[in-house]
Short mmCIF file of C-alpha atoms and ligand atoms in Angstrom, two decimals:
data_model
loop_
_atom_site.label_atom_id
_atom_site.label_comp_id
_atom_site.label_asym_id
_atom_site.label_seq_id
_atom_site.Cartn_x
_atom_site.Cartn_y
_atom_site.Cartn_z
CA UNK I 1 43.58 31.41 -25.59
CA UNK I 2 40.81 33.97 -25.99
CA UNK I 3 38.70 35.33 -23.15
CA UNK I 4 35.88 33.25 -21.74
CA UNK I 5 32.37 33.63 -23.02
CA UNK I 6 30.33 35.36 -20.32
CA UNK I 7 27.08 33.55 -19.64
CA UNK I 8 24.37 36.19 -19.35
CA UNK I 9 22.10 34.89 -16.59
CA UNK I 10 20.01 38.04 -16.66
CA UNK I 11 19.08 37.61 -20.33
CA UNK I 12 18.41 33.89 -19.92
CA UNK I 13 16.24 34.53 -16.87
CA UNK I 14 14.32 37.23 -18.75
CA UNK I 15 13.51 34.72 -21.51
CA UNK I 16 12.39 32.05 -19.03
CA UNK I 17 10.20 34.52 -17.11
CA UNK I 18 8.56 35.67 -20.36
CA UNK I 19 7.77 32.05 -21.25
CA UNK I 20 6.18 31.43 -17.84
CA UNK I 21 4.21 34.71 -18.08
CA UNK I 22 2.69 33.52 -21.35
CA UNK I 23 1.59 30.23 -19.76
CA UNK I 24 0.22 32.02 -16.68
CA UNK I 25 -1.83 34.35 -18.91
CA UNK I 26 -3.53 31.34 -20.50
CA UNK I 27 -5.29 30.55 -17.19
CA UNK I 28 -8.00 32.34 -15.27
CA UNK I 29 -6.71 31.07 -11.93
CA UNK I 30 -3.34 32.54 -11.01
CA UNK I 31 -0.50 30.51 -9.50
CA UNK I 32 -0.14 31.65 -5.91
CA UNK I 33 3.12 31.68 -3.94
CA UNK I 34 3.24 32.08 -0.14
CA UNK I 35 6.51 33.40 1.26
CA UNK I 36 7.04 33.11 5.02
CA UNK I 37 9.52 35.41 6.72
CA UNK I 38 10.29 35.17 10.44
CA UNK I 39 12.00 38.18 12.00
CA UNK I 40 13.35 41.41 10.59
CA UNK I 41 16.58 40.46 8.86
CA UNK I 42 17.11 43.25 6.32
CA UNK I 43 18.66 41.04 3.60
CA UNK I 44 15.89 38.43 3.92
CA UNK I 45 13.24 41.13 3.62
CA UNK I 46 14.87 42.44 0.42
CA UNK I 47 15.12 38.89 -1.04
CA UNK I 48 11.46 38.24 -0.28
CA UNK I 49 10.26 41.53 -1.75
CA UNK I 50 12.28 40.76 -4.90
CA UNK I 51 10.63 37.34 -5.16
CA UNK I 52 7.21 38.95 -4.70
CA UNK I 53 7.90 41.60 -7.36
CA UNK I 54 9.17 38.98 -9.82
CA UNK I 55 6.13 36.76 -9.25
CA UNK I 56 3.67 39.61 -9.63
CA UNK I 57 5.44 40.87 -12.77
CA UNK I 58 4.56 37.61 -14.55
CA UNK I 59 0.96 37.58 -13.35
CA UNK I 60 1.30 35.33 -10.29
CA UNK I 61 -0.11 36.08 -6.85
CA UNK I 62 2.46 36.28 -4.07
CA UNK I 63 1.86 37.10 -0.43
CA UNK I 64 4.55 37.59 2.23
CA UNK I 65 3.54 36.24 5.66
CA UNK I 66 5.67 38.12 8.15
CA UNK I 67 6.01 36.66 11.67
CA UNK I 68 7.73 38.42 14.56
CA UNK I 69 11.19 37.28 15.66
CA UNK I 70 9.56 36.19 18.91
CA UNK I 71 7.04 33.88 17.17
CA UNK I 72 7.18 30.29 18.39
CA UNK I 73 7.93 27.30 16.16
CA UNK I 74 4.38 26.11 16.93
CA UNK I 75 2.93 29.32 15.45
CA UNK I 76 5.06 28.89 12.34
CA UNK I 77 3.99 25.24 11.95
CA UNK I 78 0.34 26.28 12.33
CA UNK I 79 0.73 28.87 9.57
CA UNK I 80 2.35 26.26 7.32
CA UNK I 81 -0.51 23.80 8.04
CA UNK I 82 -3.05 26.48 7.15
CA UNK I 83 -1.25 27.19 3.84
CA UNK I 84 -0.83 23.46 3.15
CA UNK I 85 -4.61 23.07 3.42
CA UNK I 86 -5.48 26.19 1.41
CA UNK I 87 -6.32 25.14 -2.15
CA UNK I 88 -5.70 28.68 -3.39
CA UNK I 89 -2.01 28.45 -2.40
CA UNK I 90 0.20 26.43 -4.77
CA UNK I 91 3.72 27.13 -3.49
CA UNK I 92 5.11 27.72 0.00
CA UNK I 93 8.60 28.79 0.94
CA UNK I 94 10.13 29.63 4.29
CA UNK I 95 12.92 32.19 4.10
CA UNK I 96 16.13 30.92 5.74
CA UNK I 97 17.87 31.36 8.09
CA UNK I 98 15.27 30.97 10.84
CA UNK I 99 15.81 32.41 14.33
CA UNK I 100 17.97 30.15 16.55
CA UNK I 101 15.02 28.93 18.66
CA UNK I 102 13.53 27.19 15.61
CA UNK I 103 14.57 23.87 14.07
CA UNK I 104 14.81 24.50 10.32
CA UNK I 105 14.72 20.82 9.37
CA UNK I 106 11.57 20.30 11.44
CA UNK I 107 9.94 23.35 9.85
CA UNK I 108 10.88 22.44 6.26
CA UNK I 109 9.64 18.87 6.77
CA UNK I 110 6.21 20.34 7.62
CA UNK I 111 5.71 21.90 4.15
CA UNK I 112 3.49 19.81 1.88
CA UNK I 113 5.99 18.23 -0.57
CA UNK I 114 3.69 19.14 -3.48
CA UNK I 115 3.90 22.84 -2.48
CA UNK I 116 7.60 22.76 -1.54
CA UNK I 117 8.83 25.03 -4.34
CA UNK I 118 12.23 25.55 -2.67
CA UNK I 119 12.75 21.76 -2.69
CA UNK I 120 14.16 21.74 0.86
CA UNK I 121 11.68 19.27 2.38
CA UNK I 122 13.69 16.05 2.92
CA UNK I 123 11.08 14.22 0.81
CA UNK I 124 12.07 16.29 -2.23
CA UNK I 125 15.75 16.07 -1.28
CA UNK I 126 15.33 12.26 -1.43
CA UNK I 127 13.50 12.38 -4.77
CA UNK I 128 16.34 14.46 -6.24
CA UNK I 129 18.91 12.00 -4.94
CA UNK I 130 16.88 9.16 -6.45
CA UNK I 131 16.91 11.03 -9.79
CA UNK I 132 13.11 11.25 -9.83
CA UNK I 133 11.52 13.69 -12.30
CA UNK I 134 8.89 14.37 -9.59
CA UNK I 135 11.42 16.20 -7.37
CA UNK I 136 11.17 19.92 -6.78
CA UNK I 137 14.78 20.92 -7.42
CA UNK I 138 16.11 23.88 -5.37
CA UNK I 139 16.16 27.01 -7.49
CA UNK I 140 19.88 27.89 -7.43
CA UNK I 141 21.19 24.45 -8.49
CA UNK I 142 18.37 24.16 -11.03
CA UNK I 143 19.44 27.47 -12.56
CA UNK I 144 23.08 26.38 -12.65
CA UNK I 145 22.18 23.16 -14.47
CA UNK I 146 20.05 25.13 -16.92
CA UNK I 147 23.01 27.37 -17.78
CA UNK I 148 25.37 24.40 -18.23
CA UNK I 149 22.88 22.61 -20.47
CA UNK I 150 22.54 25.70 -22.67
CA UNK I 151 26.19 25.22 -23.56
CA UNK I 152 26.69 21.45 -23.37
CA UNK I 153 24.09 19.20 -24.96
CA UNK I 154 25.54 16.30 -22.96
CA UNK I 155 27.32 16.49 -19.62
CA UNK I 156 28.24 12.79 -19.58
CA UNK I 157 31.76 12.09 -18.37
CA UNK I 158 32.62 15.68 -17.53
CA UNK I 159 34.76 16.16 -14.47
CA UNK I 160 32.90 18.53 -12.11
CA UNK I 161 34.24 20.02 -8.88
CA UNK I 162 31.78 21.65 -6.48
CA UNK I 163 33.29 24.00 -3.89
CA UNK I 164 30.92 23.99 -0.90
CA UNK I 165 28.62 21.32 0.57
CA UNK I 166 25.57 23.27 1.78
CA UNK I 167 22.08 21.80 1.59
CA UNK I 168 20.88 24.64 -0.63
CA UNK I 169 23.65 24.74 -3.25
CA UNK I 170 26.61 22.34 -2.94
CA UNK I 171 24.85 19.04 -2.24
CA UNK I 172 21.92 19.46 -4.66
CA UNK I 173 24.11 20.63 -7.58
CA UNK I 174 26.46 17.69 -6.89
CA UNK I 175 23.47 15.31 -7.09
CA UNK I 176 22.14 16.95 -10.25
CA UNK I 177 25.51 16.63 -11.98
CA UNK I 178 25.93 13.04 -10.81
CA UNK I 179 22.46 12.31 -12.23
CA UNK I 180 23.77 13.72 -15.55
CA UNK I 181 26.69 11.24 -15.39
CA UNK I 182 29.38 13.76 -14.49
CA UNK I 183 32.23 12.62 -12.27
CA UNK I 184 31.67 14.82 -9.23
CA UNK I 185 34.02 15.85 -6.45
CA UNK I 186 32.75 18.01 -3.59
CA UNK I 187 35.33 20.04 -1.68
CA UNK I 188 34.77 22.07 1.49
CA UNK I 189 36.54 23.97 4.24
CA UNK I 190 38.32 20.86 5.53
CA UNK I 191 39.56 19.68 2.11
CA UNK I 192 43.31 19.74 1.57
CA UNK I 193 44.98 21.04 -1.61
CA UNK I 194 41.71 22.30 -3.10
CA UNK I 195 43.45 24.03 -5.98
CA UNK I 196 44.96 20.73 -7.20
CA UNK I 197 41.51 19.13 -7.25
CA UNK I 198 39.89 22.12 -8.96
CA UNK I 199 42.62 22.12 -11.62
CA UNK I 200 41.27 18.75 -12.89
CA UNK I 201 37.77 20.13 -13.44
CA UNK I 202 35.94 20.65 -16.73
CA UNK I 203 33.19 22.31 -14.67
CA UNK I 204 33.82 24.33 -11.50
CA UNK I 205 30.92 25.34 -9.27
CA UNK I 206 32.17 27.89 -6.73
CA UNK I 207 29.68 28.08 -3.83
CA UNK I 208 31.63 28.76 -0.65
CA UNK I 209 30.97 32.44 0.08
CA UNK I 210 34.67 33.42 0.10
CA UNK I 211 35.35 36.49 -2.05
CA UNK I 212 37.45 35.76 -5.14
CA UNK I 213 39.05 32.67 -3.60
CA UNK I 214 39.10 30.81 -6.94
CA UNK I 215 42.21 32.02 -8.80
CA UNK I 216 43.23 31.69 -12.45
CA UNK I 217 45.94 29.13 -11.64
CA UNK I 218 43.27 26.83 -10.12
CA UNK I 219 41.52 26.62 -13.49
CA UNK I 220 42.12 24.19 -16.35
CA UNK I 221 42.13 25.89 -19.75
CA UNK I 222 38.72 25.71 -21.35
CA UNK I 223 36.78 25.01 -18.15
CA UNK I 224 33.23 26.21 -17.46
CA UNK I 225 33.29 28.25 -14.23
CA UNK I 226 30.04 28.93 -12.40
CA UNK I 227 30.28 31.56 -9.68
CA UNK I 228 27.51 31.22 -7.10
CA UNK I 229 29.03 33.41 -4.38
CA UNK I 230 27.53 36.70 -3.30
CA UNK I 231 30.01 38.68 -1.21
CA UNK I 232 30.31 42.35 -0.41
CA UNK I 233 33.64 44.16 -0.49
CA UNK I 234 33.49 47.89 0.29
CA UNK I 235 29.81 47.88 -0.59
CA UNK I 236 30.45 46.23 -3.98
CA UNK I 237 29.13 42.76 -4.77
CA UNK I 238 31.59 40.13 -5.96
CA UNK I 239 31.59 36.37 -6.32
CA UNK I 240 33.82 33.54 -5.13
CA UNK I 241 35.85 33.71 -8.36
CA UNK I 242 38.62 36.13 -9.32
CA UNK I 243 36.59 37.02 -12.40
CA UNK I 244 39.00 39.25 -14.33
CA UNK I 245 41.88 36.75 -14.21
CA UNK I 246 39.87 33.53 -14.41
CA UNK I 247 38.12 34.71 -17.56
CA UNK I 248 41.53 34.63 -19.34
CA UNK I 249 41.74 30.89 -18.67
CA UNK I 250 38.18 29.54 -18.74
CA UNK I 251 36.04 28.99 -21.84
CA UNK I 252 32.80 29.98 -20.09
CA UNK I 253 32.16 31.98 -16.94
CA UNK I 254 29.12 33.31 -15.10
CA UNK I 255 29.42 36.88 -13.76
CA UNK I 256 28.43 38.24 -10.34
CA UNK I 257 26.05 40.01 -10.40
CA UNK I 258 24.04 38.96 -13.46
CA UNK I 259 24.77 35.22 -13.51
CA UNK I 260 23.35 32.67 -11.09
CA UNK I 261 21.31 35.23 -9.08
CA UNK I 262 18.67 36.11 -11.72
CA UNK I 263 18.43 32.43 -12.73
CA UNK I 264 17.58 31.51 -9.14
CA UNK I 265 14.47 33.71 -9.15
CA UNK I 266 13.42 32.46 -12.60
CA UNK I 267 13.68 28.85 -11.40
CA UNK I 268 11.65 29.59 -8.27
CA UNK I 269 8.89 30.96 -10.52
CA UNK I 270 9.17 27.87 -12.73
CA UNK I 271 8.81 25.62 -9.68
CA UNK I 272 5.76 27.61 -8.56
CA UNK I 273 4.19 27.26 -11.98
CA UNK I 274 4.95 23.50 -11.97
CA UNK I 275 3.31 23.18 -8.53
CA UNK I 276 0.24 24.99 -9.88
CA UNK I 277 0.07 22.66 -12.90
CA UNK I 278 0.47 19.57 -10.72
CA UNK I 279 -2.20 20.60 -8.21
CA UNK I 280 -4.69 21.47 -10.93
CA UNK I 281 -3.90 18.33 -12.98
CA UNK I 282 -3.12 20.49 -16.02
CA UNK I 283 -1.05 19.40 -18.99
CA UNK I 284 1.56 21.46 -20.86
P1 NAP T 301 27.11 28.06 3.30
O1 NAP T 301 25.90 27.34 3.80
O2 NAP T 301 27.81 29.04 4.18
O3 NAP T 301 28.16 26.96 2.83
C1 NAP T 301 29.43 27.30 2.41
C2 NAP T 301 30.19 26.05 2.05
O4 NAP T 301 31.47 26.44 1.57
C3 NAP T 301 30.40 25.11 3.22
O5 NAP T 301 30.21 23.78 2.80
C4 NAP T 301 31.85 25.36 3.63
O6 NAP T 301 32.52 24.22 4.12
C5 NAP T 301 32.47 25.72 2.29
N1 NAP T 301 33.65 26.55 2.46
C6 NAP T 301 33.83 27.62 3.28
N2 NAP T 301 35.06 28.11 3.15
C7 NAP T 301 35.69 27.34 2.25
C8 NAP T 301 36.99 27.36 1.71
N3 NAP T 301 37.90 28.27 2.08
N4 NAP T 301 37.29 26.43 0.79
C9 NAP T 301 36.39 25.52 0.42
N5 NAP T 301 35.14 25.45 0.90
C10 NAP T 301 34.80 26.35 1.81
O7 NAP T 301 26.82 28.85 1.98
P2 NAP T 301 25.70 28.62 0.81
O8 NAP T 301 24.38 28.95 1.34
O9 NAP T 301 25.94 27.35 0.11
O10 NAP T 301 26.15 29.81 -0.17
C11 NAP T 301 27.42 29.88 -0.75
C12 NAP T 301 27.58 31.22 -1.45
O11 NAP T 301 26.61 31.29 -2.49
C13 NAP T 301 27.31 32.43 -0.56
O12 NAP T 301 28.13 33.49 -0.98
C14 NAP T 301 25.85 32.77 -0.84
O13 NAP T 301 25.54 34.12 -0.62
C15 NAP T 301 25.77 32.43 -2.30
N6 NAP T 301 24.42 32.05 -2.77
C16 NAP T 301 24.01 32.65 -3.91
C17 NAP T 301 22.77 32.32 -4.42
C18 NAP T 301 22.32 32.97 -5.70
O14 NAP T 301 21.15 32.92 -6.03
N7 NAP T 301 23.22 33.55 -6.47
C19 NAP T 301 21.94 31.40 -3.77
C20 NAP T 301 22.43 30.79 -2.62
C21 NAP T 301 23.67 31.11 -2.12
P3 NAP T 301 32.12 23.51 5.51
O15 NAP T 301 30.86 22.74 5.20
O16 NAP T 301 33.26 22.64 5.80
O17 NAP T 301 31.87 24.61 6.50
#
């Protein structure tokens, strides 16, 4: 068996961003993304600045609204209301995690579903579950599906195992794959004999945040392995998959970095552009 084909998320994302940039340039009004950050978490600040840079690089407007750690939930809800009512703002996202004194579900529910470009408002979560084309699909799962569909024209009947059941990755990618008629199993920290379940998979989505936990002997020959994890070991970033060994067994594999990460940002920009189109009743 030859080595797996490495799926270049960076190159794919570059292509998608260039396509959006072209569409943005065709309009006088720019799509406008509002990013809300509460507190001073270093990683969150870096993520948000990266989103802002990526948006601006393709001609979008993007403003970061930075609230103090001590801000109340009421203040945050008021800011969201103001942005909901501002016609110049097309997309709103609240950087997670929020400080412990805030209720994330309550906050996310407050975002106008038509501006909810992260797709975390329960209204959009429900639309995704109902397989509605109107749903804003969270960026990471959307990017994963995009990569799979570049390789497989039809996912029908494929056996998919999702490792992790978070609201931002595990559950939405499981729903997306189910909507594409995959047979989906979701495993998590309480699942027994995970490796036996993963060994049945044509598609493995590793999203548990455990460095290199997915080993080569968990993988069926010819599987497509998507590594979502971002972990740091001795300052170096690695995924949830033992990349060097798994690539000897799989047919396709996404690297970390350079796989799911860049696709996530590209899909956020796509969602922002879609929100802009929807709110301005444009056709593409
Ligand atoms: P999360 O909210 O911490 O959820 C982790 C999930 O993995 C939970 O469902 C947990 O199970 C499960 N899990 C933990 N240990 C496990 C084990 N030993 N075996 C099987 N399942 C296990 O994490 P997340 O937000 O989904 O993120 C997952 C990883 O993806 C992280 O490394 C994160 O940094 C990365 N990520 C990357 C991107 C990107 O753009 N590339 C985007 C988002 C997240 P329980 O529910 O039972 O606790």
